[in-house]
């Protein structure tokens, strides 16, 4: 595995995302072939009248109306006749063109044309989208809503994808409901629960866990009915940062621990049996940004969707320094596609996090005003 030279123990972000992707099962679609021509008959593409183009602009007499789903054999279009037809209805025998209602004048059952029809006008011809047996989707295609529709069209409806169940548990002895000045409330728990809900997960917000290896191990061994556990805190180098060792002690597979990103270096991902543990750092900005990077990736993979690309691009309205040795995500306001850097005070700065619209990617050395860079938009 490629590690960065200046930080041999820190995994670059794309590789961390790739490792997470590769470690999770990704259900994909089987090969899909057309069971019949699409469309299976010539169809009207507009509301209007179906007629023979060979008769030019001659007036026509209306025989009746065909709606989508009607059997077209009810009528036969002959010289001097036409059939009123609605979008999606099959063309009656004899007709080869549609003249839209906007291009007609109707008096009783007589119509005059304002245009000269050509064969095939406003007709979706049989098989013009696909022929019977044609390959529609190769095996291994990720799921999306349009592909679900294509399967449904072929009579192969997929079951609705159940929401992935995500548990959220903060860690830290300092987290209490009514804090003394040396304690704090759990803000990460509600934040991550809200983010997971917005990203489409079914969320269970748990009470915060103490910094106690036995309590952490018990929570990990009895996670309840969830597929992903989002923890925050306890993954860095402090003496109370027990999560990595507890996971290892339980025989978990550590996918990665520590990534090349500021903020959010201590990020950990592990598999404990089927349970994916995303061990987010405790600082709110780090927890938020890592959840925004890794949770959509995990959800997409587990749901069989394509890997999401959370990045947008914007131009910086002011220079941002980065004297560190990791890429920096810097809080910004987003105004008409421009990134206005905020005076962020680092990874503990929940106030600036709550004011930010996006986080700009700042390479080592910093970026000048006017430079375009990618950014993560806050959800
Ligand atoms: P840790 O990663 O556990 O060392 O925590 C890093 C910092 O984030 C510490 O200042 C913690 O108090 C703070 N922190 C940890 N968990 C939370 C939480 N759930 N809500 C708010 N702040 C937290
Ligand atoms: Mg802690």
XYZ file of C-alpha atoms and ligand atoms in Angstrom:
403
model
C 0.000 0.000 0.000
C 1.262 3.469 -0.852
C 1.846 5.701 2.128
C 2.972 9.296 2.003
C 6.746 9.764 2.306
C 6.680 12.623 4.778
C 4.175 10.800 6.996
C 4.833 7.090 6.706
C 2.103 6.201 9.201
C -0.640 8.397 7.738
C -2.858 7.078 4.967
C -3.812 9.541 2.206
C -7.552 10.172 2.068
C -8.259 8.520 -1.324
C -6.586 5.339 -0.118
C -8.546 5.336 3.129
C -11.784 5.724 1.146
C -10.649 2.945 -1.211
C -9.884 0.615 1.654
C -13.282 1.167 3.193
C -14.921 0.507 -0.179
C -12.972 -2.695 -0.764
C -13.681 -4.064 2.719
C -17.464 -3.872 2.449
C -19.755 -6.120 0.418
C -21.142 -4.249 -2.580
C -24.242 -5.852 -4.077
C -24.457 -4.957 -7.786
C -26.961 -5.708 -10.521
C -26.965 -8.848 -12.669
C -26.698 -8.488 -16.444
C -29.917 -7.073 -17.868
C -31.152 -7.749 -21.412
C -34.264 -6.423 -23.102
C -37.134 -8.915 -22.866
C -38.928 -7.230 -25.781
C -38.419 -4.369 -28.200
C -38.515 -0.986 -26.451
C -40.997 0.363 -27.293
C -42.786 -2.820 -28.264
C -44.987 -0.982 -30.804
C -44.792 2.379 -32.564
C -46.067 4.947 -30.034
C -47.259 8.528 -30.024
C -44.643 10.890 -28.571
C -47.113 13.824 -28.432
C -50.829 14.402 -27.890
C -52.346 14.957 -31.351
C -53.716 12.947 -34.250
C -52.341 9.827 -35.895
C -52.563 9.848 -39.697
C -51.027 8.781 -42.980
C -48.238 11.203 -43.934
C -48.667 10.244 -47.619
C -51.913 12.262 -47.760
C -50.054 15.521 -47.029
C -52.126 18.443 -45.736
C -55.486 17.155 -46.981
C -58.281 17.531 -44.361
C -59.031 14.442 -42.317
C -62.073 13.017 -40.580
C -61.560 11.843 -36.975
C -62.517 8.224 -36.296
C -62.159 8.366 -32.511
C -59.536 8.570 -29.734
C -56.735 6.284 -28.576
C -55.397 6.695 -25.032
C -52.186 5.158 -23.657
C -52.942 1.503 -22.983
C -55.763 1.234 -25.567
C -55.650 -1.546 -28.139
C -54.728 0.260 -31.403
C -56.555 -2.307 -33.566
C -59.847 -0.578 -32.621
C -59.236 1.784 -35.577
C -57.712 1.538 -39.040
C -56.436 4.777 -40.523
C -57.299 5.019 -44.240
C -56.874 7.907 -46.738
C -58.807 10.925 -45.476
C -59.079 9.721 -41.858
C -57.169 10.238 -38.627
C -57.403 9.138 -34.988
C -57.026 11.463 -32.034
C -54.151 10.025 -29.983
C -52.562 10.686 -26.586
C -48.854 10.405 -25.678
C -47.868 6.797 -25.078
C -50.744 5.257 -27.070
C -49.810 2.728 -29.770
C -50.247 3.941 -33.372
C -53.334 2.516 -35.081
C -52.777 0.410 -38.210
C -52.272 2.593 -41.286
C -50.927 5.641 -39.421
C -47.249 6.560 -39.691
C -47.085 10.080 -38.206
C -48.469 12.252 -35.431
C -49.480 15.871 -35.876
C -49.497 17.563 -32.455
C -52.671 19.313 -31.243
C -50.835 22.645 -31.437
C -50.555 22.224 -35.224
C -54.217 21.419 -35.934
C -57.544 23.116 -36.278
C -60.510 20.981 -35.307
C -64.154 21.520 -36.182
C -66.376 18.705 -34.986
C -64.859 15.573 -36.503
C -62.998 17.465 -39.249
C -59.374 18.581 -38.880
C -57.160 20.895 -40.907
C -53.375 20.646 -40.643
C -51.074 23.624 -40.262
C -48.048 21.492 -41.178
C -47.196 18.863 -43.765
C -46.436 15.658 -41.886
C -43.422 13.504 -42.652
C -43.287 9.762 -41.955
C -42.274 9.109 -38.344
C -43.069 12.633 -37.080
C -43.507 12.542 -33.264
C -43.499 8.744 -33.294
C -41.369 6.611 -30.986
C -40.646 3.747 -33.369
C -40.743 0.151 -32.246
C -37.312 -0.851 -30.922
C -35.773 2.614 -31.214
C -34.495 2.392 -27.627
C -33.604 -1.294 -27.537
C -34.133 -4.516 -29.478
C -35.174 -7.804 -27.842
C -32.107 -9.435 -26.289
C -29.986 -6.291 -26.406
C -27.664 -5.687 -23.440
C -29.167 -2.931 -21.295
C -26.868 -3.113 -18.246
C -23.694 -5.188 -17.917
C -23.296 -7.373 -14.822
C -21.836 -5.464 -11.874
C -23.538 -2.157 -12.554
C -24.206 -0.178 -9.351
C -27.797 0.503 -8.431
C -29.443 3.857 -9.042
C -33.016 5.057 -9.402
C -32.969 5.015 -13.227
C -31.641 1.448 -13.223
C -34.337 0.405 -10.772
C -36.833 1.860 -13.285
C -35.234 -0.080 -16.162
C -35.459 -3.300 -14.168
C -39.090 -2.564 -13.352
C -39.777 -1.997 -17.062
C -38.346 -5.446 -17.739
C -40.547 -6.975 -15.039
C -37.617 -7.517 -12.682
C -38.536 -5.123 -9.874
C -35.865 -4.911 -7.181
C -37.010 -4.908 -3.583
C -36.881 -1.432 -2.042
C -33.502 -0.908 -0.402
C -33.998 -0.870 3.368
C -32.290 2.012 5.098
C -28.945 1.050 6.602
C -29.145 1.088 10.398
C -26.477 3.239 11.990
C -25.752 3.493 15.709
C -24.145 6.640 17.112
C -22.221 6.538 20.377
C -19.972 9.259 21.746
C -17.192 8.415 24.153
C -15.754 10.478 26.981
C -16.041 10.815 30.748
C -16.389 14.575 30.265
C -19.781 14.224 28.528
C -22.655 14.971 30.896
C -26.113 16.524 30.595
C -25.505 19.354 33.087
C -21.818 20.189 32.813
C -19.632 21.767 35.466
C -17.086 24.197 33.896
C -14.646 21.299 33.457
C -17.228 19.125 31.679
C -19.160 19.419 28.384
C -22.387 18.242 26.820
C -22.327 15.582 24.101
C -22.676 17.623 20.918
C -21.124 15.066 18.568
C -23.832 12.470 19.213
C -26.755 14.631 18.017
C -24.607 16.062 15.205
C -23.651 12.657 13.827
C -27.157 11.275 14.275
C -28.541 14.193 12.268
C -25.908 13.801 9.572
C -26.535 10.052 9.261
C -30.288 10.685 9.038
C -29.806 13.316 6.328
C -27.588 10.868 4.431
C -30.437 8.354 4.398
C -29.588 6.037 7.280
C -31.899 4.815 10.028
C -30.254 6.131 13.157
C -30.076 4.991 16.748
C -28.492 7.593 19.020
C -27.020 5.875 22.091
C -26.030 7.345 25.450
C -22.380 8.407 25.617
C -19.914 5.729 26.700
C -17.358 6.232 29.477
C -13.620 6.068 28.815
C -13.486 2.558 30.165
C -12.150 -0.349 28.067
C -14.616 -2.823 29.562
C -17.585 -0.558 28.849
C -16.355 0.067 25.286
C -15.834 -3.656 24.705
C -19.317 -4.455 26.017
C -20.868 -1.842 23.731
C -18.946 -3.173 20.730
C -19.862 -6.779 21.471
C -23.563 -5.959 21.839
C -24.122 -3.296 19.221
C -27.795 -4.150 18.681
C -29.351 -4.346 15.246
C -27.064 -1.972 13.367
C -24.713 -2.292 10.373
C -22.498 0.712 11.155
C -21.415 2.144 14.502
C -20.271 5.759 14.485
C -18.231 6.526 17.561
C -16.540 9.789 18.364
C -13.561 10.326 20.620
C -11.033 7.974 22.132
C -9.020 7.251 18.976
C -5.962 9.477 19.384
C -2.876 9.263 21.587
C -4.273 10.249 24.998
C -4.212 7.911 27.944
C -7.988 7.566 27.742
C -8.030 6.807 24.032
C -8.910 3.142 24.401
C -10.884 2.391 21.265
C -8.057 1.144 18.970
C -6.718 -1.276 21.587
C -10.197 -2.470 22.564
C -11.044 -3.184 18.927
C -7.785 -5.022 18.431
C -8.367 -7.003 21.623
C -11.749 -8.101 20.279
C -10.101 -9.349 17.080
C -11.462 -6.585 14.840
C -9.860 -5.972 11.451
C -8.463 -2.458 11.497
C -8.970 -1.071 7.969
C -6.966 2.041 8.766
C -6.055 4.227 11.709
C -4.741 7.770 11.152
C -5.188 9.528 7.868
C -3.290 12.339 6.174
C -5.786 15.104 6.771
C -6.171 18.122 8.998
C -8.396 18.124 10.944
C -9.188 14.484 11.519
C -5.868 12.664 11.607
C -6.812 10.018 14.241
C -9.702 8.629 12.120
C -10.125 4.867 12.491
C -12.189 2.306 10.554
C -12.557 -1.313 11.601
C -14.672 -4.363 10.933
C -15.838 -6.355 13.927
C -17.552 -9.279 12.255
C -20.132 -7.610 10.011
C -20.177 -4.420 12.047
C -18.385 -1.455 10.493
C -16.979 0.785 13.200
C -16.162 4.315 12.059
C -14.100 5.645 14.947
C -14.289 9.398 14.456
C -12.003 11.749 16.380
C -13.654 13.560 19.280
C -13.095 17.128 18.196
C -16.335 18.292 16.582
C -14.865 19.594 13.305
C -12.820 16.421 12.852
C -15.794 14.195 13.670
C -18.059 16.075 11.296
C -15.658 16.158 8.343
C -14.673 12.527 8.655
C -18.290 11.449 8.930
C -19.058 13.516 5.806
C -16.218 11.787 3.965
C -16.568 8.192 5.123
C -20.239 7.616 5.934
C -21.602 8.330 2.411
C -18.930 6.022 1.017
C -19.935 3.189 3.373
C -23.671 3.691 2.806
C -23.259 3.744 -0.983
C -21.195 0.577 -0.944
C -23.573 -1.323 1.327
C -26.551 -0.236 -0.773
C -24.850 -1.238 -4.022
C -24.642 2.309 -5.379
C -21.676 3.906 -7.148
C -19.044 5.585 -4.978
C -20.215 9.117 -4.233
C -18.107 12.135 -5.119
C -18.728 14.673 -2.358
C -16.421 17.331 -3.869
C -17.418 20.561 -5.554
C -15.119 23.303 -6.814
C -14.972 26.940 -5.883
C -12.654 29.931 -6.145
C -11.080 31.222 -2.928
C -11.805 34.912 -2.299
C -8.814 35.163 0.065
C -5.551 33.332 0.625
C -5.471 30.448 3.129
C -2.190 29.390 4.731
C -1.316 25.785 5.390
C 2.021 25.537 7.159
C 1.301 21.977 8.254
C 2.393 18.802 6.549
C -1.097 17.492 5.766
C -3.821 18.763 3.411
C -6.124 21.087 5.297
C -9.906 21.380 5.149
C -10.617 25.030 5.899
C -14.085 26.379 6.803
C -15.613 28.809 4.292
C -18.816 30.588 3.438
C -20.062 29.693 -0.021
C -21.361 32.733 -1.937
C -22.304 32.357 -5.601
C -19.831 29.530 -6.006
C -17.005 31.501 -4.345
C -15.315 30.259 -1.185
C -14.937 32.980 1.457
C -12.534 31.654 4.111
C -13.693 32.000 7.724
C -11.225 32.690 10.535
C -11.480 29.121 11.857
C -9.890 28.279 15.173
C -9.184 24.636 14.486
C -10.701 21.253 15.044
C -12.491 22.092 18.316
C -14.222 25.145 16.818
C -17.869 24.077 16.712
C -18.984 27.711 16.408
C -17.198 28.196 13.078
C -18.299 24.716 11.951
C -21.899 25.780 12.484
C -21.303 28.989 10.451
C -19.543 27.262 7.547
C -21.178 26.257 4.266
C -18.205 24.341 2.924
C -14.658 23.255 3.701
C -11.995 24.137 1.136
C -9.185 21.712 0.379
C -5.899 23.522 0.986
C -2.749 21.719 -0.098
C 0.460 21.979 1.912
C 1.959 25.454 1.498
C -1.435 27.149 1.267
C -3.409 28.661 -1.607
C -3.556 32.221 -2.938
C -6.723 34.274 -3.380
C -8.431 33.604 -6.713
C -7.301 29.971 -6.927
C -9.942 27.333 -7.627
C -9.945 24.403 -5.252
C -12.251 21.579 -4.351
C -14.515 21.806 -1.358
C -16.800 19.661 0.755
C -20.231 21.195 1.105
C -21.774 20.979 4.553
C -24.899 18.789 4.741
P -10.826 12.770 22.122
O -10.718 12.447 20.654
O -11.657 11.801 22.870
O -9.464 12.965 22.701
O -11.555 14.160 22.204
C -10.985 15.293 21.600
C -11.733 16.530 22.043
O -13.071 16.452 21.574
C -11.813 16.720 23.535
O -11.703 18.090 23.825
C -13.168 16.209 23.883
O -13.695 16.752 25.053
C -13.956 16.626 22.680
N -15.101 15.733 22.504
C -15.040 14.394 22.506
N -16.254 13.855 22.354
C -17.107 14.881 22.232
C -18.514 14.968 22.070
N -19.260 13.867 21.965
N -19.081 16.178 21.981
C -18.317 17.291 22.055
N -16.990 17.266 22.219
C -16.381 16.087 22.326
Mg -12.105 11.388 24.751
